[in-house]
mmCIF file of C-alpha atoms and ligand atoms in Angstrom:
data_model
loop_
_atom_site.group_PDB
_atom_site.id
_atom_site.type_symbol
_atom_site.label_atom_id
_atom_site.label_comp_id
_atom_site.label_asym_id
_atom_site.label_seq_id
_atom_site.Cartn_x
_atom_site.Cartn_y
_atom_site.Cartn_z
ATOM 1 C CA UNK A 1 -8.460 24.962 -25.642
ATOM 2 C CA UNK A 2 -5.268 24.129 -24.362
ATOM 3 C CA UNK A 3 -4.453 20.561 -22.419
ATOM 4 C CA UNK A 4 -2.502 20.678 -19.075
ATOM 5 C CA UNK A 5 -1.234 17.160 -17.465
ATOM 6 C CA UNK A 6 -1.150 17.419 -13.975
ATOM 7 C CA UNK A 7 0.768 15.153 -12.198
ATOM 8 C CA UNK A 8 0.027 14.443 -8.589
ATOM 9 C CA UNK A 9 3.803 13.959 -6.765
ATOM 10 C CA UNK A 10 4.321 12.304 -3.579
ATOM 11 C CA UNK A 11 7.894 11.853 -2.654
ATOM 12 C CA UNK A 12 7.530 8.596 -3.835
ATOM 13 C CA UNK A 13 8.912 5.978 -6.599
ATOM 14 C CA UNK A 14 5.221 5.331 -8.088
ATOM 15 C CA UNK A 15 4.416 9.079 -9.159
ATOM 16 C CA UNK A 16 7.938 9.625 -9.940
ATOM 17 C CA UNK A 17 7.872 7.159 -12.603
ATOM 18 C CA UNK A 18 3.988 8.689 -13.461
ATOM 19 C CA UNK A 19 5.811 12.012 -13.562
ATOM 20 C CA UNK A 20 8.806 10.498 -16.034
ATOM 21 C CA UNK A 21 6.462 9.199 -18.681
ATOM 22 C CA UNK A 22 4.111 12.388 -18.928
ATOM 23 C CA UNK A 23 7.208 14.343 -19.433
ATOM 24 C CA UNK A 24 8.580 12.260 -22.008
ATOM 25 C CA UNK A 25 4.966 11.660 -23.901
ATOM 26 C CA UNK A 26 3.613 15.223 -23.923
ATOM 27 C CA UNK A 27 4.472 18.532 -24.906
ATOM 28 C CA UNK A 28 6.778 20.556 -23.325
ATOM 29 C CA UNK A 29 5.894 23.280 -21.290
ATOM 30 C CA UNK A 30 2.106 20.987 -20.834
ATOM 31 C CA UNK A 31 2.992 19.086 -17.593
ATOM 32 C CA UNK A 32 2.400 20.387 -14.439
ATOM 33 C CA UNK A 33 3.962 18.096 -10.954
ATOM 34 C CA UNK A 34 1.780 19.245 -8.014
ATOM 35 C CA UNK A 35 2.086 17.878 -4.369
ATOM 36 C CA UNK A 36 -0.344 18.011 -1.818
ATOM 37 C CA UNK A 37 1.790 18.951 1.094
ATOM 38 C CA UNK A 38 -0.235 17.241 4.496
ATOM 39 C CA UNK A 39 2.375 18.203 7.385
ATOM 40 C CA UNK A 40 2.991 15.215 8.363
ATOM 41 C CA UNK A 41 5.840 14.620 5.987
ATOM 42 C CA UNK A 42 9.224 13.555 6.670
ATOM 43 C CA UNK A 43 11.915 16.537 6.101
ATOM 44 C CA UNK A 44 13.868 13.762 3.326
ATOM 45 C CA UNK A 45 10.741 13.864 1.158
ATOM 46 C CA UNK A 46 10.625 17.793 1.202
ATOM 47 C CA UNK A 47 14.187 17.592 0.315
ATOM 48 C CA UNK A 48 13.667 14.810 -1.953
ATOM 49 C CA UNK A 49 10.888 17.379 -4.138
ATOM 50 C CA UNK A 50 13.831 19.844 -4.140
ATOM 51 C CA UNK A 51 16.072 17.794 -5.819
ATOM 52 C CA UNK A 52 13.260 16.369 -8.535
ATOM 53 C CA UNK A 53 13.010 20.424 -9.405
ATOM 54 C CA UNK A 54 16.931 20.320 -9.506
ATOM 55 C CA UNK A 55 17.751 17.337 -11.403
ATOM 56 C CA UNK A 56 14.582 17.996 -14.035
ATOM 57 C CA UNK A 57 14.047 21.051 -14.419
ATOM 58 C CA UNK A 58 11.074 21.714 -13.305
ATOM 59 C CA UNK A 59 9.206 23.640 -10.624
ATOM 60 C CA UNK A 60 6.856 21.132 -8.245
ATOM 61 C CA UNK A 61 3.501 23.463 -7.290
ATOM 62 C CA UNK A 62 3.197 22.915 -3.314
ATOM 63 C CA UNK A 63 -0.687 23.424 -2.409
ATOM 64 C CA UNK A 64 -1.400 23.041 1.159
ATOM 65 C CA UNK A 65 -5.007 23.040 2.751
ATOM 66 C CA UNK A 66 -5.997 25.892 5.646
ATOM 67 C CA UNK A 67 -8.665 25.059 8.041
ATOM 68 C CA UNK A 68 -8.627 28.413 9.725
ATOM 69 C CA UNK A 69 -12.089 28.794 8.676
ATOM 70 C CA UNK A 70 -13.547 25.772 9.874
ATOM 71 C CA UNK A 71 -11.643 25.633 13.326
ATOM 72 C CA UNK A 72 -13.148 29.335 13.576
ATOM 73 C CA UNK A 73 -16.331 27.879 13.065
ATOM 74 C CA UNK A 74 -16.007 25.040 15.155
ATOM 75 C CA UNK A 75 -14.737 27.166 18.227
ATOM 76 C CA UNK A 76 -18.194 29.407 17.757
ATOM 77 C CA UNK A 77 -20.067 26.352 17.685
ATOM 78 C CA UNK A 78 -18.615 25.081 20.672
ATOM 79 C CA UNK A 79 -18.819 28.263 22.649
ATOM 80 C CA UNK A 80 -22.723 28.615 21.702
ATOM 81 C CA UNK A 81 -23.583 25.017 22.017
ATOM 82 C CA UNK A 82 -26.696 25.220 24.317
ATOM 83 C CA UNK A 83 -28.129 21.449 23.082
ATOM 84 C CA UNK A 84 -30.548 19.978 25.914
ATOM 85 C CA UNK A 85 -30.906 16.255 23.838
ATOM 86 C CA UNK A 86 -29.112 12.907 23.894
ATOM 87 C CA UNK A 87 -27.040 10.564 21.309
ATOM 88 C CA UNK A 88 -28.123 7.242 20.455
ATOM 89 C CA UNK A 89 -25.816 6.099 23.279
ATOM 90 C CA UNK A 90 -27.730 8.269 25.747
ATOM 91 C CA UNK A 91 -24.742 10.721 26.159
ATOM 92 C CA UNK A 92 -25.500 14.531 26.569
ATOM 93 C CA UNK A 93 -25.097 16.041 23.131
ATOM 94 C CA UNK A 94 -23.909 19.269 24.801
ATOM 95 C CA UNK A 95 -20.378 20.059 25.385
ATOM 96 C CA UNK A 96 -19.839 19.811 28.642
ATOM 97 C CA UNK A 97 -17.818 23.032 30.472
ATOM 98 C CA UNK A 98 -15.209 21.692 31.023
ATOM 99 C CA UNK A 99 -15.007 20.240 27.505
ATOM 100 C CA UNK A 100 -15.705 23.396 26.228
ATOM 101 C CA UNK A 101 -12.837 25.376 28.566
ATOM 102 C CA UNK A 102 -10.388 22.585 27.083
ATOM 103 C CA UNK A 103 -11.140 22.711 23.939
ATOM 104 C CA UNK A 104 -11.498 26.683 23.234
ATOM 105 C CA UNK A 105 -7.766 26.338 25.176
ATOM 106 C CA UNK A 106 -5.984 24.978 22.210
ATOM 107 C CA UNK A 107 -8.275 25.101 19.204
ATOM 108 C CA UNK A 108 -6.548 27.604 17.116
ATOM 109 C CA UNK A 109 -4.810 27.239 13.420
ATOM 110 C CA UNK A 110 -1.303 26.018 13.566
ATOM 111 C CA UNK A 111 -0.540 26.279 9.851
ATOM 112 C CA UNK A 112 -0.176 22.323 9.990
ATOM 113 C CA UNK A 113 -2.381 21.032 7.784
ATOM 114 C CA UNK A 114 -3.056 17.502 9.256
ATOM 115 C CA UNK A 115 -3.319 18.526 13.013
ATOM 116 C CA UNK A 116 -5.339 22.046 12.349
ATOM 117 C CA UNK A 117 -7.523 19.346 10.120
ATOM 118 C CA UNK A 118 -7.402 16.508 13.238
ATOM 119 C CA UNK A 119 -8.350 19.269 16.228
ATOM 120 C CA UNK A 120 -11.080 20.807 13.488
ATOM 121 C CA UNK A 121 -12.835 17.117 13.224
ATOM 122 C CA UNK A 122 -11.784 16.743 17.156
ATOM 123 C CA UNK A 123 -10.143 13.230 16.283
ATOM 124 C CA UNK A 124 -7.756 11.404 13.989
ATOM 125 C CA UNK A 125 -8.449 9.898 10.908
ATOM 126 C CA UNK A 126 -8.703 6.220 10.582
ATOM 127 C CA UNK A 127 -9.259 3.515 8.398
ATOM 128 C CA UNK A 128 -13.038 3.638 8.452
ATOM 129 C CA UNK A 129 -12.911 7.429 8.187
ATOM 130 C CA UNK A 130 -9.822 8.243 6.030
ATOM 131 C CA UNK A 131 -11.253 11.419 6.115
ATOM 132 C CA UNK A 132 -7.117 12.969 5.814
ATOM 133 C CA UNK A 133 -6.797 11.872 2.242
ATOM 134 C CA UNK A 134 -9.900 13.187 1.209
ATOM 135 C CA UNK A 135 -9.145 16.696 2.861
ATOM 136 C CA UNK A 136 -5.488 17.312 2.613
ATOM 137 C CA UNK A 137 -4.877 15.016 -1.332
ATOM 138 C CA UNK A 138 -7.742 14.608 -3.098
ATOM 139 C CA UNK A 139 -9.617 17.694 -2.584
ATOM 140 C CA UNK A 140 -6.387 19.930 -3.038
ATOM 141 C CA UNK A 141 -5.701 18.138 -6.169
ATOM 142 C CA UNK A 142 -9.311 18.369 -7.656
ATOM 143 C CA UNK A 143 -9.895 22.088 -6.800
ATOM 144 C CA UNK A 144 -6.091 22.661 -8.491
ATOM 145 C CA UNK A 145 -7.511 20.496 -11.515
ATOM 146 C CA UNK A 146 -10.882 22.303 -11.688
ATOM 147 C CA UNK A 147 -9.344 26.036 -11.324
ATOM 148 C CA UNK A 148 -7.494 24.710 -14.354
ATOM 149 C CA UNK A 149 -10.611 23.749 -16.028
ATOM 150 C CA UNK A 150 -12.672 26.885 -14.769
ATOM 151 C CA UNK A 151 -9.833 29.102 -16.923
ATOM 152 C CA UNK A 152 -10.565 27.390 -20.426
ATOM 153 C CA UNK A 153 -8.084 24.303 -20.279
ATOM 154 C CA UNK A 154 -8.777 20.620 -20.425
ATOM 155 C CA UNK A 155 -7.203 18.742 -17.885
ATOM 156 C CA UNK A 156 -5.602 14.792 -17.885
ATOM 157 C CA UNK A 157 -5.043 13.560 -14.547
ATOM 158 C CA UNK A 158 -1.947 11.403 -14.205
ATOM 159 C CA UNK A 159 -2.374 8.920 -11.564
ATOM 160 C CA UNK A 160 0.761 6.763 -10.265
ATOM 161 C CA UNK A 161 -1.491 3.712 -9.226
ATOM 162 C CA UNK A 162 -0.454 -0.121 -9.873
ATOM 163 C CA UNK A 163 -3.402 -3.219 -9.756
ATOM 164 C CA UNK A 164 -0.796 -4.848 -7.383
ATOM 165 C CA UNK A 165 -0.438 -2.326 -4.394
ATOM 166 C CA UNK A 166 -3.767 -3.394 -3.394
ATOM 167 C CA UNK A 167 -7.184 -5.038 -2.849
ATOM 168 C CA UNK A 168 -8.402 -2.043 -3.564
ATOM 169 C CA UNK A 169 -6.164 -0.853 -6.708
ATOM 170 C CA UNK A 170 -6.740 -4.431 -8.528
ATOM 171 C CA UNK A 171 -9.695 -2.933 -11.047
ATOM 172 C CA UNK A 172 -7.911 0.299 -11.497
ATOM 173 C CA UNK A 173 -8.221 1.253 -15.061
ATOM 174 C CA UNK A 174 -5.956 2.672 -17.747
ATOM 175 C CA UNK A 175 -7.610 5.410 -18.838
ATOM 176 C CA UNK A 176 -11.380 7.342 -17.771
ATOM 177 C CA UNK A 177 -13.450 9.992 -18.743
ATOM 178 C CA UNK A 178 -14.431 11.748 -15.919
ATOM 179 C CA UNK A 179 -16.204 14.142 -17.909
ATOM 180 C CA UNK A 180 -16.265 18.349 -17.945
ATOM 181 C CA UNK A 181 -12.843 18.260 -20.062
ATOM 182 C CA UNK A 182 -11.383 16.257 -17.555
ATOM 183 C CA UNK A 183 -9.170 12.770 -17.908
ATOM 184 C CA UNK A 184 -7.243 10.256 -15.930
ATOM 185 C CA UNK A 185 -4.618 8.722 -16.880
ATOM 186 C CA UNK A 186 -3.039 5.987 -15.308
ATOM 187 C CA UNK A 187 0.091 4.432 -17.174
ATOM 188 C CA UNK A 188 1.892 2.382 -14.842
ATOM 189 C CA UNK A 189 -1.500 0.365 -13.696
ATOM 190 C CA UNK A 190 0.131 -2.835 -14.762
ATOM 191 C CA UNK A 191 3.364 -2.530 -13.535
ATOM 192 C CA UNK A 192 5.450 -4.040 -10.628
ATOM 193 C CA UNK A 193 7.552 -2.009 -7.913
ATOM 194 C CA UNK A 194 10.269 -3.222 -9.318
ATOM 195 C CA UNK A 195 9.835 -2.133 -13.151
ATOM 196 C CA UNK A 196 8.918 1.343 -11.261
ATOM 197 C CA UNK A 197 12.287 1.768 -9.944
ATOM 198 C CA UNK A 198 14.237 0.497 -13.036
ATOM 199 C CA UNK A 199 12.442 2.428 -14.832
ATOM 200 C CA UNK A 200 13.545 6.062 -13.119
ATOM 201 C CA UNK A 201 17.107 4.376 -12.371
ATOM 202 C CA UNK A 202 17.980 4.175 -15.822
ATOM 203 C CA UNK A 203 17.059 7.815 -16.223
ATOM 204 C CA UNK A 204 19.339 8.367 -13.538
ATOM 205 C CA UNK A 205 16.706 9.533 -11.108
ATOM 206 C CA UNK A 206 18.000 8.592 -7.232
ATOM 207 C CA UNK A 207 14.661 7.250 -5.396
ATOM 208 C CA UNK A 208 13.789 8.926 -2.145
ATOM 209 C CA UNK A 209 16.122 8.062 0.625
ATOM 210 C CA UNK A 210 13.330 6.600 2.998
ATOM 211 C CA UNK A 211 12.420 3.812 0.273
ATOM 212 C CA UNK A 212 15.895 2.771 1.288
ATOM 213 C CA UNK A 213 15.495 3.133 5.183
ATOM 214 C CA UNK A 214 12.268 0.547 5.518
ATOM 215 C CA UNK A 215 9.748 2.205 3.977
ATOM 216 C CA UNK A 216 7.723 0.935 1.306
ATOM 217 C CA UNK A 217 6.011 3.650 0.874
ATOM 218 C CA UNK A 218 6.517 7.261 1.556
ATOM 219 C CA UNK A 219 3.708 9.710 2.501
ATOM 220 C CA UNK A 220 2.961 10.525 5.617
ATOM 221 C CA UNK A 221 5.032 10.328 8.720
ATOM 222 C CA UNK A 222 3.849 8.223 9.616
ATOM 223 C CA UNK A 223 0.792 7.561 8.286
ATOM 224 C CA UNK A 224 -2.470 6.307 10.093
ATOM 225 C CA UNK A 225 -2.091 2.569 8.595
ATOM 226 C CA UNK A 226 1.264 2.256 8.544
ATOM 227 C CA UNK A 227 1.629 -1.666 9.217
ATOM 228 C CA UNK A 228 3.810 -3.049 12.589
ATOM 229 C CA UNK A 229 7.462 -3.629 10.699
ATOM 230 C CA UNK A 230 6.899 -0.002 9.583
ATOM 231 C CA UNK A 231 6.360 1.869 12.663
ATOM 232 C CA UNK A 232 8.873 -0.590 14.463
ATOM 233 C CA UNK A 233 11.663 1.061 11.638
ATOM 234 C CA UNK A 234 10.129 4.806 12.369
ATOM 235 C CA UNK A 235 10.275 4.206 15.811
ATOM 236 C CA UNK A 236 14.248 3.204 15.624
ATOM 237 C CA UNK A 237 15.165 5.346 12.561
ATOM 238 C CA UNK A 238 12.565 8.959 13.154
ATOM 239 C CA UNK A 239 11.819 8.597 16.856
ATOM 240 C CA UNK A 240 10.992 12.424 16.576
ATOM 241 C CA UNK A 241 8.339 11.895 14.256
ATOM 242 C CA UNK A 242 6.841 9.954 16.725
ATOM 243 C CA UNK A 243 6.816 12.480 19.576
ATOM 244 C CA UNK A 244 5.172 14.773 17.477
ATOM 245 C CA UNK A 245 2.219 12.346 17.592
ATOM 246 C CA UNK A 246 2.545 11.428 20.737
ATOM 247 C CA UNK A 247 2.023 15.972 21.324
ATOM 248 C CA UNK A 248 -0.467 15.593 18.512
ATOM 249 C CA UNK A 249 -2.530 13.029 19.885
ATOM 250 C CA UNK A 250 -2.845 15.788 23.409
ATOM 251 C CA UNK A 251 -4.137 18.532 21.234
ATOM 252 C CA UNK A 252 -6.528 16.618 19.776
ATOM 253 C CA UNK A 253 -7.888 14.679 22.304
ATOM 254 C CA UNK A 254 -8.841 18.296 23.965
ATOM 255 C CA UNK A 255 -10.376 18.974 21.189
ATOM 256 C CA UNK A 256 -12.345 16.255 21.531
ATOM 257 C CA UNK A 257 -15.806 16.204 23.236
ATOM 258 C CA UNK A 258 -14.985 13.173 24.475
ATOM 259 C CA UNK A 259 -11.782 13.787 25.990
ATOM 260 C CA UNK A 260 -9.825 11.395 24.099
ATOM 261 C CA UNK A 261 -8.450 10.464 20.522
ATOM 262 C CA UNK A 262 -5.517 7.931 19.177
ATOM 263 C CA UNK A 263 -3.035 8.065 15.979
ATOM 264 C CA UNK A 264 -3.434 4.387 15.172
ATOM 265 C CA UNK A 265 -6.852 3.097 16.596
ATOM 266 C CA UNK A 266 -10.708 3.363 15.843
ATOM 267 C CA UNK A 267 -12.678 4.182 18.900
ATOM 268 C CA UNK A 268 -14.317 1.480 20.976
ATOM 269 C CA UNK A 269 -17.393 1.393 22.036
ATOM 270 C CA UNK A 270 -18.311 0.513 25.205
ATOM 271 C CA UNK A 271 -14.513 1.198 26.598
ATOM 272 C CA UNK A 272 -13.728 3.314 28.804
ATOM 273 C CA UNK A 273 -12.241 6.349 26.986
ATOM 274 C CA UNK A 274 -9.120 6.551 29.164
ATOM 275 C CA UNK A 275 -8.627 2.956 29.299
ATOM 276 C CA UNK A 276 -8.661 3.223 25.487
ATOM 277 C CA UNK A 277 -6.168 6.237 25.160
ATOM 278 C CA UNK A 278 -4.167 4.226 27.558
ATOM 279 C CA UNK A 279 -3.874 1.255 25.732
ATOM 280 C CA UNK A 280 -3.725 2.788 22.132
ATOM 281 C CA UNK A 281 -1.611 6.221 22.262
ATOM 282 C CA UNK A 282 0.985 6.342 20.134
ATOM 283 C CA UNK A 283 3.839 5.124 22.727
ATOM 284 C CA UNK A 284 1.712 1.860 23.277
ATOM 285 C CA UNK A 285 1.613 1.178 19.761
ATOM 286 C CA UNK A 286 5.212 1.681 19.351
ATOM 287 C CA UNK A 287 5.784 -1.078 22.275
ATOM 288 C CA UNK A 288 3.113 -3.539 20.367
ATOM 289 C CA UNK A 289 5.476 -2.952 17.051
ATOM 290 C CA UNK A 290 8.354 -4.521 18.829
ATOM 291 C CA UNK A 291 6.058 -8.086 19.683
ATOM 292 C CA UNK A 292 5.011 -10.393 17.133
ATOM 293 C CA UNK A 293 1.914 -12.882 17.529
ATOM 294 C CA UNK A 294 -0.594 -10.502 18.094
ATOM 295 C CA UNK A 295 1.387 -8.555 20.605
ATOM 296 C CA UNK A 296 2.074 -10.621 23.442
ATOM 297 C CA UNK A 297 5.719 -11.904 22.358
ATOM 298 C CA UNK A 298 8.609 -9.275 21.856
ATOM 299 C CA UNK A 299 10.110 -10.290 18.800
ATOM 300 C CA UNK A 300 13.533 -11.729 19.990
ATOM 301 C CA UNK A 301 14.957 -11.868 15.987
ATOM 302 C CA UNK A 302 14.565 -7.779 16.044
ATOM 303 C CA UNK A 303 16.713 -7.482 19.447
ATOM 304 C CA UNK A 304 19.842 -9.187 17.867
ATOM 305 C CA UNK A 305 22.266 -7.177 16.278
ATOM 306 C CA UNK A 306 21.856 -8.933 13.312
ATOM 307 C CA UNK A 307 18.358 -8.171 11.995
ATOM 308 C CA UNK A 308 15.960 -5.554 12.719
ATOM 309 C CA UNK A 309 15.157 -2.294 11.999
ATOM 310 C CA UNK A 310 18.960 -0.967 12.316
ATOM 311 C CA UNK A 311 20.066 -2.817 9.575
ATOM 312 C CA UNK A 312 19.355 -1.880 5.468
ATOM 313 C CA UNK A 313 15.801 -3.204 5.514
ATOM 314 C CA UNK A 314 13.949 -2.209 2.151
ATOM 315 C CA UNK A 315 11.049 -3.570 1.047
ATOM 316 C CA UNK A 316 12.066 -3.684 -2.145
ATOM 317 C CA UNK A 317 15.353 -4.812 -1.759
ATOM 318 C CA UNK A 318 16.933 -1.254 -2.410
ATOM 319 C CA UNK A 319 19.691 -1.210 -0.197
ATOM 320 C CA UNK A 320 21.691 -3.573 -2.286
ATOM 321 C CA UNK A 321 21.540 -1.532 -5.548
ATOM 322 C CA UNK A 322 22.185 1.837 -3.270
ATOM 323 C CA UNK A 323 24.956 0.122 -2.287
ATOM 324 C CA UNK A 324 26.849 -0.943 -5.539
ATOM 325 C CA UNK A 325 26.420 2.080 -7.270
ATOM 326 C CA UNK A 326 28.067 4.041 -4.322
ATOM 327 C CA UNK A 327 30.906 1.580 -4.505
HETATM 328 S S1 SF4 B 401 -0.653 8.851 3.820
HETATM 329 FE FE1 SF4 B 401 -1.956 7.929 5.413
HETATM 330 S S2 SF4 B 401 -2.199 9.505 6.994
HETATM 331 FE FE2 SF4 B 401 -1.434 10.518 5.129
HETATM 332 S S3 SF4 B 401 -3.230 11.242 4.069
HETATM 333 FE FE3 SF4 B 401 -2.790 9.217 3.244
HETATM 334 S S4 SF4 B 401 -3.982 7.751 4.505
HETATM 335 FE FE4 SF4 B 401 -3.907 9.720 5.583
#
């Protein structure tokens, strides 16, 4: 029984690093870089993966999800849906007609993972119900790693996680046994961002170009909890990102029952659904990134030509090292 590392790839400096190690710790020809491609990536990170093949010789496995099934599904269900009872709320659990006109209207398969996944569930992901990473990273990663498994191999999953990210990362282990033949492995768990980068820069790996434009992090494009400062920089640096949300966030509110679904916001009850989409589409949350104090103040420090998101603004302080070693 032979063991494959797998290596889950993001784009980012974290599973770079992850990815450096495993290839420099185990045998060649064992490591295998996957990435879990959502569609709602920024074109820099798709080039970024191209030159990660180039510069080390290796070939990155793309797996993308397809919810043709389910949206299939989903459009029969609607189209059927006969119901007579109520919700807790007292709300017909029926589709309405007209719900049902709108949403058969546009509820087909794109091939875009995250919005054929969005109009499928008839809403957005959110923080309570991060339902995206679940369906378009961690179950395309597991059903790679257990095809793997199924055909005779033993698997180590190598995990680019550090305690320090977050809350939720501080217990993170080194190393588990998941059981079934398969591993995780997480070496850099006690490591900084900075020993990350230092540690692929003196390997002479470049980090992706949008840790250098604002972004601590790269995923998705954005992604549903990216923080104010963040969409403030993709609003001034990818404004085209952001009217593809703005088109997602129509196609997905008609394919909700509801009539109504936001990018960046839970749902609240009690609200009037239009009132809500109102206040929380994508182009109001964009305005609220420019104020500070809870969004009633524009942020007159950003509107100088000084600071703000124009300027070199890494998190990590990037700009200064991209700087000297293109001097
Ligand atoms: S990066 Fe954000 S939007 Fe993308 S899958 Fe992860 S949590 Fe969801």
């Amino acid at each position: 029984m032979s063991t494959i590392h797998v290596i889950s790839v993001s784009g980012g400096k974290d599973s770079l690093a992850t990815l450096l190690i495993a290839m420099e710790r185990c045998p060649a020809g064992s490591v295998v870089a996957i990435f879990c491609d959502t569609g709602n990536e920024h074109e820099q990170t798709y080039a970024y993966l191209d030159y990660l093949e180039q510069a080390l010789g290796i070939t990155i496995i793309r797996l993308k999800a397809d919810f043709s099934r389910q949206l299939l599904v989903k459009r029969m269900f609607i189209a059927r849906d006969v119901r007579t009872g109520r919700d807790k709320a007292g709300r017909r659990l029926r589709w309405s007609n007209k719900a049902k006109r709108r949403a058969l209207s546009v509820m087909h398969p794109s091939g875009n993972p995250f919005l054929d996944l969005c109009m499928w569930k008839g809403r957005f992901p959110s923080r309570k119900a991060q339902f995206c990473t679940e369906e378009l990273k961690r179950n395309m990663a597991v059903g790679y790693q257990l095809d793997l498994m199924e055909a005779g191999h033993r698997v180590i999953s190598w995990q680019g996680v550090r305690r320090d990210e977050s809350h939720n990362r501080r217990n993170a282990k080194k190393f588990e046994r998941v059981g079934g033949g398969l591993r995780i492995c997480r070496p850099i768990v006690e490591w900084t961002a900075a020993q990350v980068f230092a540690y692929s820069a003196a390997r002479g790996l470049q980090p992706n170009p949008l840790h250098l434009q604002g972004m601590g992090r790269v995923g998705c494009m954005p992604c549903i909890n990216c923080n104010k400062a963040e969409l403030r920089q993709i609003a001034t640096r990818f404004p085209q990102h952001l009217e593809r949300i703005a088109e997602w966030e129509v196609l997905v509110s008609m394919c909700s029952k509801r009539g109504g679904s936001t990018f960046m916001a839970d749902a609240h009850p009690g609200k009037d659904r239009r009132q809500v989409f109102a206040d929380l589409n994508i182009w109001s949350r964009i305005e609220w990134s420019k104020t500070t104090r809870g969004g009633k103040q524009f942020n007159l420090l950003d509107a100088t030509e000084h600071d703000g998101a124009g300027g070199c603004s890494s998190s990590y302080g990037l700009c200064e090292q991209a700087e000297l070693e293109s001097a």
